[in-house]
The first five atom37 places (N, CA, C, CB, O) and aatype in JSON, in Angstrom:
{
  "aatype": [20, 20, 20, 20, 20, 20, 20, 20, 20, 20, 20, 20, 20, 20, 20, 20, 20, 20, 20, 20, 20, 20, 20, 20, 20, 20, 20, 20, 20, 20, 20, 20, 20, 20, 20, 20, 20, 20, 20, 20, 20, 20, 20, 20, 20, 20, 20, 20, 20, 20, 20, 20, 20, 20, 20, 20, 20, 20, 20, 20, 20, 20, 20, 20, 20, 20, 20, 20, 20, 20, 20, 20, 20, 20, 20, 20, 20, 20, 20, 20, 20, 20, 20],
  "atom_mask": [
    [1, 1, 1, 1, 1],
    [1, 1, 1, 1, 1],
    [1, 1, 1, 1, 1],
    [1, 1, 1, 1, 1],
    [1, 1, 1, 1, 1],
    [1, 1, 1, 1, 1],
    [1, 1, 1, 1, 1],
    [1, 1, 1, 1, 1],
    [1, 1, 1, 1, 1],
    [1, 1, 1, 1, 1],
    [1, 1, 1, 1, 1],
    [1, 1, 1, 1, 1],
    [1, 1, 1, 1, 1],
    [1, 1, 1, 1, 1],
    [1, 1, 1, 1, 1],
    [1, 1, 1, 1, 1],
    [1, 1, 1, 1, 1],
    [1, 1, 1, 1, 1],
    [1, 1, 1, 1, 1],
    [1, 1, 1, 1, 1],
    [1, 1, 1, 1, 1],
    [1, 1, 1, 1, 1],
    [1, 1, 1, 1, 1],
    [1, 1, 1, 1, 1],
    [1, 1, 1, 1, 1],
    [1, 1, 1, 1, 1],
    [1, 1, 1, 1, 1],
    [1, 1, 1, 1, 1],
    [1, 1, 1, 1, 1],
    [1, 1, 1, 1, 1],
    [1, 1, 1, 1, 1],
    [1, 1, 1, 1, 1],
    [1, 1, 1, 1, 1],
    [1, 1, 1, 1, 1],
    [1, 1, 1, 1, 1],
    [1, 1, 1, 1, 1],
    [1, 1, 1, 1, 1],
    [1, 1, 1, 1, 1],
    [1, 1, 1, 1, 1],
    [1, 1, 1, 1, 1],
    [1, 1, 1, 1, 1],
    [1, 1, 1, 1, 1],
    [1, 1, 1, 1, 1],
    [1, 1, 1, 1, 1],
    [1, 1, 1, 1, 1],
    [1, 1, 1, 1, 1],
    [1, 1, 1, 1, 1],
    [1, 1, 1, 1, 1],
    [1, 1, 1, 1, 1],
    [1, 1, 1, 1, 1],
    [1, 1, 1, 1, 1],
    [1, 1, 1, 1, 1],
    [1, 1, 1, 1, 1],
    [1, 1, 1, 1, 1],
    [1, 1, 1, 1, 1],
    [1, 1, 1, 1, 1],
    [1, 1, 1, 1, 1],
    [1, 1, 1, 1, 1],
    [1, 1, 1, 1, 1],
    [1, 1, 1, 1, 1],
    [1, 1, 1, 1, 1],
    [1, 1, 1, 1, 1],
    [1, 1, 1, 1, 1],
    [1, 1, 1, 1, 1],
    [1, 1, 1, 1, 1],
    [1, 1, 1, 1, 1],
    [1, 1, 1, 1, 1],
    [1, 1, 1, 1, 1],
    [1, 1, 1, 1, 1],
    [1, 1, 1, 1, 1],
    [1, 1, 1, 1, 1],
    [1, 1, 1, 1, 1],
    [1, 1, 1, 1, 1],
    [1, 1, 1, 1, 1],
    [1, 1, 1, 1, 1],
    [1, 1, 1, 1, 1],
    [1, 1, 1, 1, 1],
    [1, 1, 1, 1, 1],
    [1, 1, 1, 1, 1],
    [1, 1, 1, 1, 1],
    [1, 1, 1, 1, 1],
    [1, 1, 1, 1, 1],
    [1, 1, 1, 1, 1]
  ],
  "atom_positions": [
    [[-30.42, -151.12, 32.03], [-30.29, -149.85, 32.71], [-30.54, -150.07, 34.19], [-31.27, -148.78, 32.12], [-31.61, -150.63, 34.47]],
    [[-29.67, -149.7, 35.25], [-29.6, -149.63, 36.38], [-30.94, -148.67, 37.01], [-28.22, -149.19, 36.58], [-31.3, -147.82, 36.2]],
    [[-31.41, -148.68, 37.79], [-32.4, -148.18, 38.24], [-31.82, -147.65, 39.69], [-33.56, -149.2, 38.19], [-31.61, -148.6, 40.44]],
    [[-31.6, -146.8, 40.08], [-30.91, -146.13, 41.77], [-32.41, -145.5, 42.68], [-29.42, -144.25, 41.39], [-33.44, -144.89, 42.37]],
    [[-31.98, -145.88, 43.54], [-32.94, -145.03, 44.55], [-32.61, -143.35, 44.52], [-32.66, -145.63, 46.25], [-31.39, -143.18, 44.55]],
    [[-33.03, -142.65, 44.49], [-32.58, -140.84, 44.45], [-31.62, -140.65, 45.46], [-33.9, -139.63, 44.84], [-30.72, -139.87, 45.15]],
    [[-31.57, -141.2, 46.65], [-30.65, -140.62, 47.7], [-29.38, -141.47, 47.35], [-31.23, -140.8, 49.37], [-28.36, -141.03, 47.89]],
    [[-29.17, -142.79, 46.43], [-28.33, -143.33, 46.2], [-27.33, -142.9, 45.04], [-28.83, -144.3, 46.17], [-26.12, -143.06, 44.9]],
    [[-28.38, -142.24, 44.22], [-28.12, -141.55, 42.95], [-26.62, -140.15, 43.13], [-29.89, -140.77, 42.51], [-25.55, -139.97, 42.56]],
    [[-27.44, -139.42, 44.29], [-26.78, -138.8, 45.0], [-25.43, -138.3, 45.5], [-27.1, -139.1, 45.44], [-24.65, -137.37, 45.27]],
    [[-25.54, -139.53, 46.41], [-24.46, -140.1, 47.01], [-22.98, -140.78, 45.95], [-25.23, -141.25, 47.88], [-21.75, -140.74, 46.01]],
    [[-24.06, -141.37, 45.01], [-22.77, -142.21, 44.12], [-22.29, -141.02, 43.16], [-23.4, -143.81, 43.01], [-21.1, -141.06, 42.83]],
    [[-23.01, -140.04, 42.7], [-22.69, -139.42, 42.08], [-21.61, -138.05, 42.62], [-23.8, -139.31, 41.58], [-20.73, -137.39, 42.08]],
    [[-22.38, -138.08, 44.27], [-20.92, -136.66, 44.85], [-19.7, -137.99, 44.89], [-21.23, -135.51, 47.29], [-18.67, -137.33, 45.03]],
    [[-19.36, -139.17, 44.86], [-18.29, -140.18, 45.0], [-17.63, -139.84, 43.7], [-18.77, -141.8, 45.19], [-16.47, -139.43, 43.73]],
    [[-18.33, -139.98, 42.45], [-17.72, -139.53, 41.73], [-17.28, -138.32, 41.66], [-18.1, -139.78, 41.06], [-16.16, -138.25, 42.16]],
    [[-17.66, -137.32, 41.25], [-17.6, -136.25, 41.18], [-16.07, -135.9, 42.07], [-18.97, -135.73, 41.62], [-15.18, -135.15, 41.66]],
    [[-16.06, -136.5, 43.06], [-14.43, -136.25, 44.1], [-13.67, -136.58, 43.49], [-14.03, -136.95, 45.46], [-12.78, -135.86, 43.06]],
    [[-13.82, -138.3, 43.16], [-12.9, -138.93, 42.57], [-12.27, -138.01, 41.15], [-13.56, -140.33, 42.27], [-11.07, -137.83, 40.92]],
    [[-13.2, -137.6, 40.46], [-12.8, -137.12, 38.99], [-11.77, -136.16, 39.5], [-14.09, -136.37, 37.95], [-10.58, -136.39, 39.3]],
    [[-12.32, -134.68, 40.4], [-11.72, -134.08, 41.22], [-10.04, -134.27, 41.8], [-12.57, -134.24, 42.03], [-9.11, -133.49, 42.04]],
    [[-10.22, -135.52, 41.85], [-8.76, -136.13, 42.5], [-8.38, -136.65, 41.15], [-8.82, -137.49, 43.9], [-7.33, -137.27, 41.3]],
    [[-8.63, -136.67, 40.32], [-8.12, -137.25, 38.96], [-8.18, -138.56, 38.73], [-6.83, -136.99, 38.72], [-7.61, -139.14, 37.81]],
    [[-8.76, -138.97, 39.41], [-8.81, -140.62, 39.6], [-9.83, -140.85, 38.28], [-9.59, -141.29, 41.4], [-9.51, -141.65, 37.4]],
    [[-10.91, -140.19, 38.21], [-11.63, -140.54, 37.18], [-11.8, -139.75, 36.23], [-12.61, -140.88, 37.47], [-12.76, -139.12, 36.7]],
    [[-11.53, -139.13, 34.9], [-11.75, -138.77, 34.05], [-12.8, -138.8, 33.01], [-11.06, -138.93, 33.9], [-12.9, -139.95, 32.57]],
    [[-13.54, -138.06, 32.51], [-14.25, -138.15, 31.6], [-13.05, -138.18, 29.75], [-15.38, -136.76, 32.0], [-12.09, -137.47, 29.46]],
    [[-13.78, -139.37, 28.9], [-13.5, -139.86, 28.0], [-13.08, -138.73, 26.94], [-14.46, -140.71, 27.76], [-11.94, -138.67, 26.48]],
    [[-14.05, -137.87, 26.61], [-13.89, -136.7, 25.71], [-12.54, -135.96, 25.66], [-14.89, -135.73, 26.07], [-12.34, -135.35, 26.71]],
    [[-11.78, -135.86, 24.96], [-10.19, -135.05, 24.97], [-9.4, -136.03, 25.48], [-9.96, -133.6, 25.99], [-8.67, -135.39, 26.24]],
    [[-9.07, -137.16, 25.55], [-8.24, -138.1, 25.96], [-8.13, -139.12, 25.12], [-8.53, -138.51, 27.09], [-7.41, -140.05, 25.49]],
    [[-8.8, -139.25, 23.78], [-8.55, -139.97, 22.53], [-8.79, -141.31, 23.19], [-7.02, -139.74, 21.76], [-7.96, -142.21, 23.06]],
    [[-9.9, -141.44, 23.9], [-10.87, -142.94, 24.29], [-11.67, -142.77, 23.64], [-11.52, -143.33, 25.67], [-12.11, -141.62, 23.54]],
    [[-12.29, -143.95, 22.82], [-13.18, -143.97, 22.05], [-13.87, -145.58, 23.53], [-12.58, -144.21, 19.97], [-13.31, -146.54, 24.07]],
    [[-15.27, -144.97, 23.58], [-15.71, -145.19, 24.87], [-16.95, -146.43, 24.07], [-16.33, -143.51, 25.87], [-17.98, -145.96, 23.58]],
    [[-16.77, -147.62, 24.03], [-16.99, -149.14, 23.58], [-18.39, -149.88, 24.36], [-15.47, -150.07, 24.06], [-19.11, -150.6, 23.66]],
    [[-18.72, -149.67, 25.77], [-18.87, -150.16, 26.27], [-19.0, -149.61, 28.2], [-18.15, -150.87, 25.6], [-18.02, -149.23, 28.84]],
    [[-20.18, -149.68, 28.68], [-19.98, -148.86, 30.03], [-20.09, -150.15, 30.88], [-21.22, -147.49, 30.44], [-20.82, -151.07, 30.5]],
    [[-19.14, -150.23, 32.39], [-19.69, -150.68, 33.46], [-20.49, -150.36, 34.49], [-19.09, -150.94, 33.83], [-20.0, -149.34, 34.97]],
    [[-21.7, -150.73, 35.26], [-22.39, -150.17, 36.29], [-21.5, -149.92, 37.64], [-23.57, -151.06, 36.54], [-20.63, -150.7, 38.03]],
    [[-21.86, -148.78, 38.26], [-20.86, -148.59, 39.85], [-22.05, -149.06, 40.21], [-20.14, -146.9, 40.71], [-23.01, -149.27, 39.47]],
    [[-21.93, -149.36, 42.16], [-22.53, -149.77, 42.88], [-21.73, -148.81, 44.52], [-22.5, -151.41, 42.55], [-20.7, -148.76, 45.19]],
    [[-22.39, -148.53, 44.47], [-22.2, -147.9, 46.72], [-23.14, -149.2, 47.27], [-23.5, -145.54, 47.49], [-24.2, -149.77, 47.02]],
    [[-21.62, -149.31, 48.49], [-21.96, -151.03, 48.76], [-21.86, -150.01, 50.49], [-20.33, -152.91, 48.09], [-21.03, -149.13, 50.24]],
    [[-22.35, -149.83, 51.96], [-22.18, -149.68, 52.64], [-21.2, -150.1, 53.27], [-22.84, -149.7, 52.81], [-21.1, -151.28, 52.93]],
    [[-20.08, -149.77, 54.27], [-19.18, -150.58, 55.33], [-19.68, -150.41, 56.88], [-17.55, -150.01, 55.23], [-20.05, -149.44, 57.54]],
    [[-19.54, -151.58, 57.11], [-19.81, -151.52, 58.64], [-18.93, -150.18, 59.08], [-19.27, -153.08, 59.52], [-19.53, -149.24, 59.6]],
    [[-18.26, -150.14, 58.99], [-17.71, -148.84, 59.47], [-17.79, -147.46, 59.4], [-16.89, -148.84, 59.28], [-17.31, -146.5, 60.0]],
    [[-18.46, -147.61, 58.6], [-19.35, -146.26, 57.67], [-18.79, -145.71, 56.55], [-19.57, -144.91, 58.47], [-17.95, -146.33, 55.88]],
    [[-19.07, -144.88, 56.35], [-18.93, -144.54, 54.7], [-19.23, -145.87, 53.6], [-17.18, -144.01, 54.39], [-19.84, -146.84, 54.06]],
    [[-18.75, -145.87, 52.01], [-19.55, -146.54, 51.31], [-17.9, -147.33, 50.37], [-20.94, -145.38, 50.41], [-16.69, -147.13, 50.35]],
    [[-18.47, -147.84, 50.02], [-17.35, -148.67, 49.14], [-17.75, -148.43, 47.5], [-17.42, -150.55, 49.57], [-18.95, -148.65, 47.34]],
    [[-17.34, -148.21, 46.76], [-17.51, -148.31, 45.68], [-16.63, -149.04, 44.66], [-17.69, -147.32, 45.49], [-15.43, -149.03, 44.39]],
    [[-18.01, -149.86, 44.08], [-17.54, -151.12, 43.27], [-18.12, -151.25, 41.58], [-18.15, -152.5, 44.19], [-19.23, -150.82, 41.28]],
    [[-17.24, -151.88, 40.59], [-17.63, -151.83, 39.37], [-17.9, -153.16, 38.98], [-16.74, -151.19, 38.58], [-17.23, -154.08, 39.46]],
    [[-18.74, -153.37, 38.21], [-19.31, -155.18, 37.67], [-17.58, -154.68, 36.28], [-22.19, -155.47, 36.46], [-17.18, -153.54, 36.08]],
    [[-17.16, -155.62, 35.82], [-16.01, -155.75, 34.76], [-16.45, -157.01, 33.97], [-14.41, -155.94, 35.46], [-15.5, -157.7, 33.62]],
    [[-18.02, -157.59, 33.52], [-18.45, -158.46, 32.83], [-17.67, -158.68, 31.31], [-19.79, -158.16, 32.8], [-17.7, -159.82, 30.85]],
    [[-17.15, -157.88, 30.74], [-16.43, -157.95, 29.5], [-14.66, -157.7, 29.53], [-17.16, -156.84, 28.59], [-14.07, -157.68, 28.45]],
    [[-14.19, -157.59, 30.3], [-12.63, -157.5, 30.59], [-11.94, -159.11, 30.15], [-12.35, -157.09, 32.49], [-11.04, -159.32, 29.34]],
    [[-12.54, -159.9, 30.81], [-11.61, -161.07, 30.34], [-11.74, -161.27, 28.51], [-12.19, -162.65, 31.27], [-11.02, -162.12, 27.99]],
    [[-12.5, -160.61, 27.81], [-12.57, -160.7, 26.04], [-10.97, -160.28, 25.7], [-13.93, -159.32, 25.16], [-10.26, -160.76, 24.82]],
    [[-10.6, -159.07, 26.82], [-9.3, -158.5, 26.38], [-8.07, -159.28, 27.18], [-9.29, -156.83, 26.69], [-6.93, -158.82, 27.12]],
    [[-8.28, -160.15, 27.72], [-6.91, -160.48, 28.61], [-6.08, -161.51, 27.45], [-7.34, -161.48, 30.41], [-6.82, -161.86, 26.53]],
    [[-4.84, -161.96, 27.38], [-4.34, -162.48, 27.07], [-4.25, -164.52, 27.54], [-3.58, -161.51, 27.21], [-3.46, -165.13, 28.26]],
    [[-5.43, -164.97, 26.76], [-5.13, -166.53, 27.52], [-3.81, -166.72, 28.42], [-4.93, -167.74, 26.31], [-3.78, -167.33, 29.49]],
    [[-2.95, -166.2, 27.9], [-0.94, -166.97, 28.47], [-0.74, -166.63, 29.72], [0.78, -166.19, 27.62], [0.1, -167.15, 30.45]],
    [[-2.09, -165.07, 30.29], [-1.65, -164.22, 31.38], [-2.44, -165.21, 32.25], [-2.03, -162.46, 31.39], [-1.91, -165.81, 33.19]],
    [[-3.42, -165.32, 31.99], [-4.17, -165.81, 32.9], [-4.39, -167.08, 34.1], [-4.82, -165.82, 32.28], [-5.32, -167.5, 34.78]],
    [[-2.67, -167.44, 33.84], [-2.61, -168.6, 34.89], [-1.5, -167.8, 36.25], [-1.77, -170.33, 33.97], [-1.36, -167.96, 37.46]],
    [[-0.85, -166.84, 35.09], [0.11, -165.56, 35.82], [-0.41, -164.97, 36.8], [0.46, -164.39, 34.98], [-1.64, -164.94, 36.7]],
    [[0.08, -164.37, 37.9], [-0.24, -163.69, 38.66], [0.08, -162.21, 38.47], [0.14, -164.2, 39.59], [-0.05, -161.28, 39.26]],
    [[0.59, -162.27, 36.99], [0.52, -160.58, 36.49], [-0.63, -160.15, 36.1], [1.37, -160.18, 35.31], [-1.38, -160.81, 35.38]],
    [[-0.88, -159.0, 36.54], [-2.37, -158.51, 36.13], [-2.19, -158.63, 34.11], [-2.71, -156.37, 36.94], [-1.19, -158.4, 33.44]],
    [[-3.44, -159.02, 33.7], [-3.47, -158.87, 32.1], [-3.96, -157.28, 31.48], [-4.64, -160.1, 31.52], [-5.02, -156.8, 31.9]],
    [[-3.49, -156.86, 30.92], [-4.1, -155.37, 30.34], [-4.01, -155.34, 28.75], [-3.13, -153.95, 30.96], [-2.81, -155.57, 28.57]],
    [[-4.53, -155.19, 27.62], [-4.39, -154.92, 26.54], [-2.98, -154.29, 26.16], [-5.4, -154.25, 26.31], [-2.27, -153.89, 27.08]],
    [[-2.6, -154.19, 25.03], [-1.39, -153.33, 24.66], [-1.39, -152.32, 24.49], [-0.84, -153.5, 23.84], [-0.4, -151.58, 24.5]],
    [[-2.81, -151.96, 24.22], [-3.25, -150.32, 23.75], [-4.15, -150.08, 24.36], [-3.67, -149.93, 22.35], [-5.15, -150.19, 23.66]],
    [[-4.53, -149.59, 26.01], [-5.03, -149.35, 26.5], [-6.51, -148.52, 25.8], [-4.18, -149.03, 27.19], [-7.63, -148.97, 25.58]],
    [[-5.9, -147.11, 25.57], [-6.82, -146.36, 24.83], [-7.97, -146.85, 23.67], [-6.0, -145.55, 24.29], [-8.92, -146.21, 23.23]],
    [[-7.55, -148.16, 23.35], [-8.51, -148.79, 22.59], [-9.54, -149.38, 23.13], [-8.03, -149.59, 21.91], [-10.49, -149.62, 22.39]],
    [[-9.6, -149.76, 24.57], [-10.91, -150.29, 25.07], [-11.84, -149.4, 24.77], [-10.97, -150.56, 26.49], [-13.02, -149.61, 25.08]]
  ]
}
């Protein structure tokens, strides 16, 4: 379990909250994802200001296809909805 500072908590959480907003991120429930497995976000600062937001993907290569992986095509499962 990730541990956040409160003002970080915050912050990452109005990031989301837009994003979902913009449809970018969805919650799992009514979209026939059966939800396996979570990654941690991270708000990374930019010199330029505002924040970057980034995901650890520690279990993604279980699903890639060995054959893809010398390819420069991205690898994705066949059935998405099953991750």
């Amino acid at each position: 379990i990730l541990h956040y500072l409160p003002n970080q908590l915050v912050d990452l959480q109005a990031i989301v909250d837009e994003l979902e907003q913009a449809m970018v991120f969805c919650r799992p429930q009514g979209h026939s994802i059966t939800v396996e497995y979570l990654n941690p976000l991270f708000l990374v600062k930019k010199p330029s200001g505002g924040h970057r937001l980034l995901t650890a993907f520690p279990d993604v290569a279980r699903y890639c296809n060995p054959l893809c992986q010398t390819s420069s095509q991205p690898c994705a499962p066949s059935h998405p909805g099953a991750i």
